[in-house]
Amino acid sequence: MSIYEPEAVESQGATKIKLLSAVVDAAAASLATEVNAASSVEATLVFNTWNPTRTPNTGTAPRRVGTRDQFPREGNMQYQPIAITYPDDPQADTGDPNVKAKDLLTEGTVKYVLVRKGIDVDTAFAADQKYELWKVRCGAQIETQSGEDEFAEYQIQQNLYPLQKVAKGVIAA
């Protein structure tokens, strides 16, 4: 008997994120008009974390006469708010490159977060690359700082609220 051991793909430096204002086809985002649109914002080195959480509810069916064993059943999928933090320049005006993400992720707006995994972040988005697409509503922007020591930075804490199931797709030319 042989044992199959798949090759691992390192995750450090291999997640690229782009914020989009619109996507027509979630399964085939257009490289030219959506991913590389002038209104899109590269967020790979902006977000401090990206860790969406989904948890399926579990339970058991109602007990019936003659039932001796009850087995778990999967229920609805719960999507949790996606907590993000990113740098803030309190002195920057709207349109300043240092606050592009803050300008785009205005509270109450609906945006798309395109996440490509498994390819080095220095590699540009290209046709035929696979991605996850999250349609989200932006929550309140909380102005804060990362800590109290000499390395602390001003930042924004914000929740992105998923509006539909995460879509899997392939970038179209």
mmCIF file with all atom_site columns, C-alpha atoms in Angstrom:
data_model
loop_
_atom_site.group_PDB
_atom_site.id
_atom_site.type_symbol
_atom_site.label_atom_id
_atom_site.label_alt_id
_atom_site.label_comp_id
_atom_site.label_asym_id
_atom_site.label_entity_id
_atom_site.label_seq_id
_atom_site.pdbx_PDB_ins_code
_atom_site.Cartn_x
_atom_site.Cartn_y
_atom_site.Cartn_z
_atom_site.occupancy
_atom_site.B_iso_or_equiv
_atom_site.pdbx_formal_charge
_atom_site.auth_seq_id
_atom_site.auth_comp_id
_atom_site.auth_asym_id
_atom_site.auth_atom_id
_atom_site.pdbx_PDB_model_num
ATOM 1   C CA . MET A 1 1   ? 0.000   0.000  0.000   1.00 0.00 ? 1   MET A CA 1
ATOM 2   C CA . SER A 1 2   ? 1.333   3.423  -0.884  1.00 0.00 ? 2   SER A CA 1
ATOM 3   C CA . ILE A 1 3   ? 0.759   6.568  1.118   1.00 0.00 ? 3   ILE A CA 1
ATOM 4   C CA . TYR A 1 4   ? -0.127  9.763  -0.707  1.00 0.00 ? 4   TYR A CA 1
ATOM 5   C CA . GLU A 1 5   ? 1.365   12.951 0.712   1.00 0.00 ? 5   GLU A CA 1
ATOM 6   C CA . PRO A 1 6   ? 0.317   16.105 -1.164  1.00 0.00 ? 6   PRO A CA 1
ATOM 7   C CA . GLU A 1 7   ? 2.799   18.908 -1.700  1.00 0.00 ? 7   GLU A CA 1
ATOM 8   C CA . ALA A 1 8   ? 2.161   21.781 0.726   1.00 0.00 ? 8   ALA A CA 1
ATOM 9   C CA . VAL A 1 9   ? 1.699   25.354 -0.473  1.00 0.00 ? 9   VAL A CA 1
ATOM 10  C CA . GLU A 1 10  ? 3.134   27.954 1.887   1.00 0.00 ? 10  GLU A CA 1
ATOM 11  C CA . SER A 1 11  ? 0.725   30.701 2.846   1.00 0.00 ? 11  SER A CA 1
ATOM 12  C CA . GLN A 1 12  ? 3.126   33.420 4.010   1.00 0.00 ? 12  GLN A CA 1
ATOM 13  C CA . GLY A 1 13  ? 3.454   36.029 1.274   1.00 0.00 ? 13  GLY A CA 1
ATOM 14  C CA . ALA A 1 14  ? 0.983   34.147 -0.948  1.00 0.00 ? 14  ALA A CA 1
ATOM 15  C CA . THR A 1 15  ? -2.322  35.960 -0.352  1.00 0.00 ? 15  THR A CA 1
ATOM 16  C CA . LYS A 1 16  ? -3.153  38.939 -2.578  1.00 0.00 ? 16  LYS A CA 1
ATOM 17  C CA . ILE A 1 17  ? -6.239  41.097 -1.915  1.00 0.00 ? 17  ILE A CA 1
ATOM 18  C CA . LYS A 1 18  ? -8.016  43.648 -4.100  1.00 0.00 ? 18  LYS A CA 1
ATOM 19  C CA . LEU A 1 19  ? -11.011 45.804 -3.102  1.00 0.00 ? 19  LEU A CA 1
ATOM 20  C CA . LEU A 1 20  ? -13.521 46.243 -5.918  1.00 0.00 ? 20  LEU A CA 1
ATOM 21  C CA . SER A 1 21  ? -16.545 48.504 -6.217  1.00 0.00 ? 21  SER A CA 1
ATOM 22  C CA . ALA A 1 22  ? -18.452 46.237 -8.596  1.00 0.00 ? 22  ALA A CA 1
ATOM 23  C CA . VAL A 1 23  ? -18.348 42.742 -10.087 1.00 0.00 ? 23  VAL A CA 1
ATOM 24  C CA . VAL A 1 24  ? -20.787 41.629 -12.792 1.00 0.00 ? 24  VAL A CA 1
ATOM 25  C CA . ASP A 1 25  ? -20.060 37.869 -12.737 1.00 0.00 ? 25  ASP A CA 1
ATOM 26  C CA . ALA A 1 26  ? -18.794 36.544 -9.380  1.00 0.00 ? 26  ALA A CA 1
ATOM 27  C CA . ALA A 1 27  ? -17.415 33.409 -11.049 1.00 0.00 ? 27  ALA A CA 1
ATOM 28  C CA . ALA A 1 28  ? -15.410 35.333 -13.665 1.00 0.00 ? 28  ALA A CA 1
ATOM 29  C CA . ALA A 1 29  ? -14.253 38.785 -12.527 1.00 0.00 ? 29  ALA A CA 1
ATOM 30  C CA . SER A 1 30  ? -12.874 40.766 -15.458 1.00 0.00 ? 30  SER A CA 1
ATOM 31  C CA . LEU A 1 31  ? -9.152  41.543 -15.245 1.00 0.00 ? 31  LEU A CA 1
ATOM 32  C CA . ALA A 1 32  ? -9.446  44.621 -17.455 1.00 0.00 ? 32  ALA A CA 1
ATOM 33  C CA . THR A 1 33  ? -12.632 46.271 -16.182 1.00 0.00 ? 33  THR A CA 1
ATOM 34  C CA . GLU A 1 34  ? -12.988 45.072 -12.566 1.00 0.00 ? 34  GLU A CA 1
ATOM 35  C CA . VAL A 1 35  ? -9.756  43.717 -11.031 1.00 0.00 ? 35  VAL A CA 1
ATOM 36  C CA . ASN A 1 36  ? -7.548  46.390 -12.629 1.00 0.00 ? 36  ASN A CA 1
ATOM 37  C CA . ALA A 1 37  ? -10.201 49.137 -12.680 1.00 0.00 ? 37  ALA A CA 1
ATOM 38  C CA . ALA A 1 38  ? -9.078  52.617 -11.636 1.00 0.00 ? 38  ALA A CA 1
ATOM 39  C CA . SER A 1 39  ? -11.544 52.450 -8.729  1.00 0.00 ? 39  SER A CA 1
ATOM 40  C CA . SER A 1 40  ? -10.114 49.194 -7.322  1.00 0.00 ? 40  SER A CA 1
ATOM 41  C CA . VAL A 1 41  ? -7.647  49.305 -4.427  1.00 0.00 ? 41  VAL A CA 1
ATOM 42  C CA . GLU A 1 42  ? -4.787  46.878 -3.785  1.00 0.00 ? 42  GLU A CA 1
ATOM 43  C CA . ALA A 1 43  ? -5.141  45.866 -0.110  1.00 0.00 ? 43  ALA A CA 1
ATOM 44  C CA . THR A 1 44  ? -2.515  43.118 0.194   1.00 0.00 ? 44  THR A CA 1
ATOM 45  C CA . LEU A 1 45  ? -0.139  45.284 2.203   1.00 0.00 ? 45  LEU A CA 1
ATOM 46  C CA . VAL A 1 46  ? -2.922  47.416 3.689   1.00 0.00 ? 46  VAL A CA 1
ATOM 47  C CA . PHE A 1 47  ? -4.872  44.923 5.813   1.00 0.00 ? 47  PHE A CA 1
ATOM 48  C CA . ASN A 1 48  ? -3.134  43.672 8.948   1.00 0.00 ? 48  ASN A CA 1
ATOM 49  C CA . THR A 1 49  ? -5.187  40.466 8.841   1.00 0.00 ? 49  THR A CA 1
ATOM 50  C CA . TRP A 1 50  ? -7.637  38.655 6.592   1.00 0.00 ? 50  TRP A CA 1
ATOM 51  C CA . ASN A 1 51  ? -9.337  35.758 8.305   1.00 0.00 ? 51  ASN A CA 1
ATOM 52  C CA . PRO A 1 52  ? -13.026 35.251 7.445   1.00 0.00 ? 52  PRO A CA 1
ATOM 53  C CA . THR A 1 53  ? -14.769 32.729 9.682   1.00 0.00 ? 53  THR A CA 1
ATOM 54  C CA . ARG A 1 54  ? -17.611 30.428 8.712   1.00 0.00 ? 54  ARG A CA 1
ATOM 55  C CA . THR A 1 55  ? -19.101 27.901 11.105  1.00 0.00 ? 55  THR A CA 1
ATOM 56  C CA . PRO A 1 56  ? -21.811 25.366 10.283  1.00 0.00 ? 56  PRO A CA 1
ATOM 57  C CA . ASN A 1 57  ? -24.498 24.950 12.919  1.00 0.00 ? 57  ASN A CA 1
ATOM 58  C CA . THR A 1 58  ? -24.780 21.391 14.199  1.00 0.00 ? 58  THR A CA 1
ATOM 59  C CA . GLY A 1 59  ? -27.591 19.628 15.960  1.00 0.00 ? 59  GLY A CA 1
ATOM 60  C CA . THR A 1 60  ? -29.573 16.419 16.042  1.00 0.00 ? 60  THR A CA 1
ATOM 61  C CA . ALA A 1 61  ? -32.890 15.471 14.534  1.00 0.00 ? 61  ALA A CA 1
ATOM 62  C CA . PRO A 1 62  ? -35.829 15.156 16.923  1.00 0.00 ? 62  PRO A CA 1
ATOM 63  C CA . ARG A 1 63  ? -35.904 11.859 18.798  1.00 0.00 ? 63  ARG A CA 1
ATOM 64  C CA . ARG A 1 64  ? -38.445 9.352  17.501  1.00 0.00 ? 64  ARG A CA 1
ATOM 65  C CA . VAL A 1 65  ? -40.075 6.301  19.009  1.00 0.00 ? 65  VAL A CA 1
ATOM 66  C CA . GLY A 1 66  ? -37.626 3.456  18.775  1.00 0.00 ? 66  GLY A CA 1
ATOM 67  C CA . THR A 1 67  ? -34.609 5.745  18.320  1.00 0.00 ? 67  THR A CA 1
ATOM 68  C CA . ARG A 1 68  ? -31.612 4.473  20.237  1.00 0.00 ? 68  ARG A CA 1
ATOM 69  C CA . ASP A 1 69  ? -28.938 6.627  18.697  1.00 0.00 ? 69  ASP A CA 1
ATOM 70  C CA . GLN A 1 70  ? -28.923 10.221 17.605  1.00 0.00 ? 70  GLN A CA 1
ATOM 71  C CA . PHE A 1 71  ? -26.410 11.422 15.051  1.00 0.00 ? 71  PHE A CA 1
ATOM 72  C CA . PRO A 1 72  ? -25.258 14.979 14.370  1.00 0.00 ? 72  PRO A CA 1
ATOM 73  C CA . ARG A 1 73  ? -26.633 16.898 11.413  1.00 0.00 ? 73  ARG A CA 1
ATOM 74  C CA . GLU A 1 74  ? -25.222 19.932 9.715   1.00 0.00 ? 74  GLU A CA 1
ATOM 75  C CA . GLY A 1 75  ? -27.400 23.026 9.775   1.00 0.00 ? 75  GLY A CA 1
ATOM 76  C CA . ASN A 1 76  ? -27.117 26.533 8.376   1.00 0.00 ? 76  ASN A CA 1
ATOM 77  C CA . MET A 1 77  ? -23.724 28.093 7.732   1.00 0.00 ? 77  MET A CA 1
ATOM 78  C CA . GLN A 1 78  ? -22.982 31.078 9.961   1.00 0.00 ? 78  GLN A CA 1
ATOM 79  C CA . TYR A 1 79  ? -20.838 33.803 8.416   1.00 0.00 ? 79  TYR A CA 1
ATOM 80  C CA . GLN A 1 80  ? -19.126 35.961 11.028  1.00 0.00 ? 80  GLN A CA 1
ATOM 81  C CA . PRO A 1 81  ? -18.262 39.651 10.520  1.00 0.00 ? 81  PRO A CA 1
ATOM 82  C CA . ILE A 1 82  ? -14.760 39.925 9.050   1.00 0.00 ? 82  ILE A CA 1
ATOM 83  C CA . ALA A 1 83  ? -12.644 42.071 11.381  1.00 0.00 ? 83  ALA A CA 1
ATOM 84  C CA . ILE A 1 84  ? -9.993  44.098 9.559   1.00 0.00 ? 84  ILE A CA 1
ATOM 85  C CA . THR A 1 85  ? -7.480  46.717 10.623  1.00 0.00 ? 85  THR A CA 1
ATOM 86  C CA . TYR A 1 86  ? -5.438  48.966 8.385   1.00 0.00 ? 86  TYR A CA 1
ATOM 87  C CA . PRO A 1 87  ? -3.165  52.033 8.730   1.00 0.00 ? 87  PRO A CA 1
ATOM 88  C CA . ASP A 1 88  ? -4.637  55.506 9.049   1.00 0.00 ? 88  ASP A CA 1
ATOM 89  C CA . ASP A 1 89  ? -3.156  58.956 8.533   1.00 0.00 ? 89  ASP A CA 1
ATOM 90  C CA . PRO A 1 90  ? -5.315  61.301 10.635  1.00 0.00 ? 90  PRO A CA 1
ATOM 91  C CA . GLN A 1 91  ? -3.948  64.337 8.761   1.00 0.00 ? 91  GLN A CA 1
ATOM 92  C CA . ALA A 1 92  ? -4.570  63.018 5.233   1.00 0.00 ? 92  ALA A CA 1
ATOM 93  C CA . ASP A 1 93  ? -7.321  64.474 3.083   1.00 0.00 ? 93  ASP A CA 1
ATOM 94  C CA . THR A 1 94  ? -9.742  62.412 1.025   1.00 0.00 ? 94  THR A CA 1
ATOM 95  C CA . GLY A 1 95  ? -7.968  61.220 -2.110  1.00 0.00 ? 95  GLY A CA 1
ATOM 96  C CA . ASP A 1 96  ? -4.560  60.961 -0.424  1.00 0.00 ? 96  ASP A CA 1
ATOM 97  C CA . PRO A 1 97  ? -2.903  57.605 -1.298  1.00 0.00 ? 97  PRO A CA 1
ATOM 98  C CA . ASN A 1 98  ? -2.395  56.892 2.438   1.00 0.00 ? 98  ASN A CA 1
ATOM 99  C CA . VAL A 1 99  ? -6.156  56.684 2.996   1.00 0.00 ? 99  VAL A CA 1
ATOM 100 C CA . LYS A 1 100 ? -7.335  54.911 -0.176  1.00 0.00 ? 100 LYS A CA 1
ATOM 101 C CA . ALA A 1 101 ? -8.761  51.971 1.777   1.00 0.00 ? 101 ALA A CA 1
ATOM 102 C CA . LYS A 1 102 ? -10.444 54.287 4.293   1.00 0.00 ? 102 LYS A CA 1
ATOM 103 C CA . ASP A 1 103 ? -12.000 56.291 1.435   1.00 0.00 ? 103 ASP A CA 1
ATOM 104 C CA . LEU A 1 104 ? -13.257 53.155 -0.353  1.00 0.00 ? 104 LEU A CA 1
ATOM 105 C CA . LEU A 1 105 ? -14.574 51.246 2.689   1.00 0.00 ? 105 LEU A CA 1
ATOM 106 C CA . THR A 1 106 ? -17.061 53.912 3.765   1.00 0.00 ? 106 THR A CA 1
ATOM 107 C CA . GLU A 1 107 ? -19.597 52.744 6.349   1.00 0.00 ? 107 GLU A CA 1
ATOM 108 C CA . GLY A 1 108 ? -22.748 51.303 4.760   1.00 0.00 ? 108 GLY A CA 1
ATOM 109 C CA . THR A 1 109 ? -21.318 50.817 1.263   1.00 0.00 ? 109 THR A CA 1
ATOM 110 C CA . VAL A 1 110 ? -21.288 47.454 -0.484  1.00 0.00 ? 110 VAL A CA 1
ATOM 111 C CA . LYS A 1 111 ? -17.903 46.308 -1.812  1.00 0.00 ? 111 LYS A CA 1
ATOM 112 C CA . TYR A 1 112 ? -16.255 43.156 -3.135  1.00 0.00 ? 112 TYR A CA 1
ATOM 113 C CA . VAL A 1 113 ? -13.063 41.683 -1.696  1.00 0.00 ? 113 VAL A CA 1
ATOM 114 C CA . LEU A 1 114 ? -11.188 39.530 -4.213  1.00 0.00 ? 114 LEU A CA 1
ATOM 115 C CA . VAL A 1 115 ? -8.665  37.197 -2.547  1.00 0.00 ? 115 VAL A CA 1
ATOM 116 C CA . ARG A 1 116 ? -6.112  35.210 -4.544  1.00 0.00 ? 116 ARG A CA 1
ATOM 117 C CA . LYS A 1 117 ? -4.198  32.532 -2.616  1.00 0.00 ? 117 LYS A CA 1
ATOM 118 C CA . GLY A 1 118 ? -1.170  30.372 -3.376  1.00 0.00 ? 118 GLY A CA 1
ATOM 119 C CA . ILE A 1 119 ? 0.779   32.704 -5.691  1.00 0.00 ? 119 ILE A CA 1
ATOM 120 C CA . ASP A 1 120 ? 3.517   35.091 -4.522  1.00 0.00 ? 120 ASP A CA 1
ATOM 121 C CA . VAL A 1 121 ? 2.141   38.555 -3.728  1.00 0.00 ? 121 VAL A CA 1
ATOM 122 C CA . ASP A 1 122 ? 4.632   40.158 -6.122  1.00 0.00 ? 122 ASP A CA 1
ATOM 123 C CA . THR A 1 123 ? 2.948   38.372 -9.037  1.00 0.00 ? 123 THR A CA 1
ATOM 124 C CA . ALA A 1 124 ? 0.342   40.595 -10.687 1.00 0.00 ? 124 ALA A CA 1
ATOM 125 C CA . PHE A 1 125 ? -3.240  39.452 -11.048 1.00 0.00 ? 125 PHE A CA 1
ATOM 126 C CA . ALA A 1 126 ? -3.683  37.652 -14.361 1.00 0.00 ? 126 ALA A CA 1
ATOM 127 C CA . ALA A 1 127 ? -6.301  35.768 -16.355 1.00 0.00 ? 127 ALA A CA 1
ATOM 128 C CA . ASP A 1 128 ? -6.991  32.154 -15.298 1.00 0.00 ? 128 ASP A CA 1
ATOM 129 C CA . GLN A 1 129 ? -5.971  32.684 -11.651 1.00 0.00 ? 129 GLN A CA 1
ATOM 130 C CA . LYS A 1 130 ? -8.420  31.319 -9.066  1.00 0.00 ? 130 LYS A CA 1
ATOM 131 C CA . TYR A 1 131 ? -9.882  33.520 -6.347  1.00 0.00 ? 131 TYR A CA 1
ATOM 132 C CA . GLU A 1 132 ? -12.444 33.885 -3.570  1.00 0.00 ? 132 GLU A CA 1
ATOM 133 C CA . LEU A 1 133 ? -14.885 36.779 -3.832  1.00 0.00 ? 133 LEU A CA 1
ATOM 134 C CA . TRP A 1 134 ? -16.581 38.225 -0.754  1.00 0.00 ? 134 TRP A CA 1
ATOM 135 C CA . LYS A 1 135 ? -19.508 40.614 -1.203  1.00 0.00 ? 135 LYS A CA 1
ATOM 136 C CA . VAL A 1 136 ? -19.587 42.704 1.986   1.00 0.00 ? 136 VAL A CA 1
ATOM 137 C CA . ARG A 1 137 ? -21.261 45.694 3.601   1.00 0.00 ? 137 ARG A CA 1
ATOM 138 C CA . CYS A 1 138 ? -18.775 47.971 5.321   1.00 0.00 ? 138 CYS A CA 1
ATOM 139 C CA . GLY A 1 139 ? -19.269 48.659 9.018   1.00 0.00 ? 139 GLY A CA 1
ATOM 140 C CA . ALA A 1 140 ? -18.228 51.664 11.081  1.00 0.00 ? 140 ALA A CA 1
ATOM 141 C CA . GLN A 1 141 ? -14.624 52.865 10.845  1.00 0.00 ? 141 GLN A CA 1
ATOM 142 C CA . ILE A 1 142 ? -13.180 53.057 14.353  1.00 0.00 ? 142 ILE A CA 1
ATOM 143 C CA . GLU A 1 143 ? -10.114 55.307 14.571  1.00 0.00 ? 143 GLU A CA 1
ATOM 144 C CA . THR A 1 144 ? -7.643  53.876 17.059  1.00 0.00 ? 144 THR A CA 1
ATOM 145 C CA . GLN A 1 145 ? -3.978  53.020 17.461  1.00 0.00 ? 145 GLN A CA 1
ATOM 146 C CA . SER A 1 146 ? -2.181  49.688 17.478  1.00 0.00 ? 146 SER A CA 1
ATOM 147 C CA . GLY A 1 147 ? -0.680  50.001 20.971  1.00 0.00 ? 147 GLY A CA 1
ATOM 148 C CA . GLU A 1 148 ? 1.024   52.303 23.461  1.00 0.00 ? 148 GLU A CA 1
ATOM 149 C CA . ASP A 1 149 ? 4.717   51.662 22.762  1.00 0.00 ? 149 ASP A CA 1
ATOM 150 C CA . GLU A 1 150 ? 7.149   53.337 20.356  1.00 0.00 ? 150 GLU A CA 1
ATOM 151 C CA . PHE A 1 151 ? 6.027   51.017 17.525  1.00 0.00 ? 151 PHE A CA 1
ATOM 152 C CA . ALA A 1 152 ? 2.326   51.985 17.758  1.00 0.00 ? 152 ALA A CA 1
ATOM 153 C CA . GLU A 1 153 ? 0.601   53.309 14.654  1.00 0.00 ? 153 GLU A CA 1
ATOM 154 C CA . TYR A 1 154 ? -2.721  55.019 13.998  1.00 0.00 ? 154 TYR A CA 1
ATOM 155 C CA . GLN A 1 155 ? -5.141  52.607 12.414  1.00 0.00 ? 155 GLN A CA 1
ATOM 156 C CA . ILE A 1 156 ? -8.752  51.923 11.491  1.00 0.00 ? 156 ILE A CA 1
ATOM 157 C CA . GLN A 1 157 ? -10.631 48.947 12.922  1.00 0.00 ? 157 GLN A CA 1
ATOM 158 C CA . GLN A 1 158 ? -13.647 47.913 10.899  1.00 0.00 ? 158 GLN A CA 1
ATOM 159 C CA . ASN A 1 159 ? -15.986 44.980 10.340  1.00 0.00 ? 159 ASN A CA 1
ATOM 160 C CA . LEU A 1 160 ? -16.989 43.813 6.880   1.00 0.00 ? 160 LEU A CA 1
ATOM 161 C CA . TYR A 1 161 ? -20.343 41.995 6.935   1.00 0.00 ? 161 TYR A CA 1
ATOM 162 C CA . PRO A 1 162 ? -20.717 39.205 4.337   1.00 0.00 ? 162 PRO A CA 1
ATOM 163 C CA . LEU A 1 163 ? -23.896 39.566 2.265   1.00 0.00 ? 163 LEU A CA 1
ATOM 164 C CA . GLN A 1 164 ? -23.816 36.226 0.436   1.00 0.00 ? 164 GLN A CA 1
ATOM 165 C CA . LYS A 1 165 ? -21.900 32.968 0.218   1.00 0.00 ? 165 LYS A CA 1
ATOM 166 C CA . VAL A 1 166 ? -18.260 33.339 -0.684  1.00 0.00 ? 166 VAL A CA 1
ATOM 167 C CA . ALA A 1 167 ? -17.903 32.834 -4.447  1.00 0.00 ? 167 ALA A CA 1
ATOM 168 C CA . LYS A 1 168 ? -15.084 30.868 -6.059  1.00 0.00 ? 168 LYS A CA 1
ATOM 169 C CA . GLY A 1 169 ? -14.022 32.014 -9.471  1.00 0.00 ? 169 GLY A CA 1
ATOM 170 C CA . VAL A 1 170 ? -11.354 32.387 -12.138 1.00 0.00 ? 170 VAL A CA 1
ATOM 171 C CA . ILE A 1 171 ? -10.167 35.780 -13.402 1.00 0.00 ? 171 ILE A CA 1
ATOM 172 C CA . ALA A 1 172 ? -11.355 36.417 -16.966 1.00 0.00 ? 172 ALA A CA 1
ATOM 173 C CA . ALA A 1 173 ? -9.323  38.441 -19.446 1.00 0.00 ? 173 ALA A CA 1
#
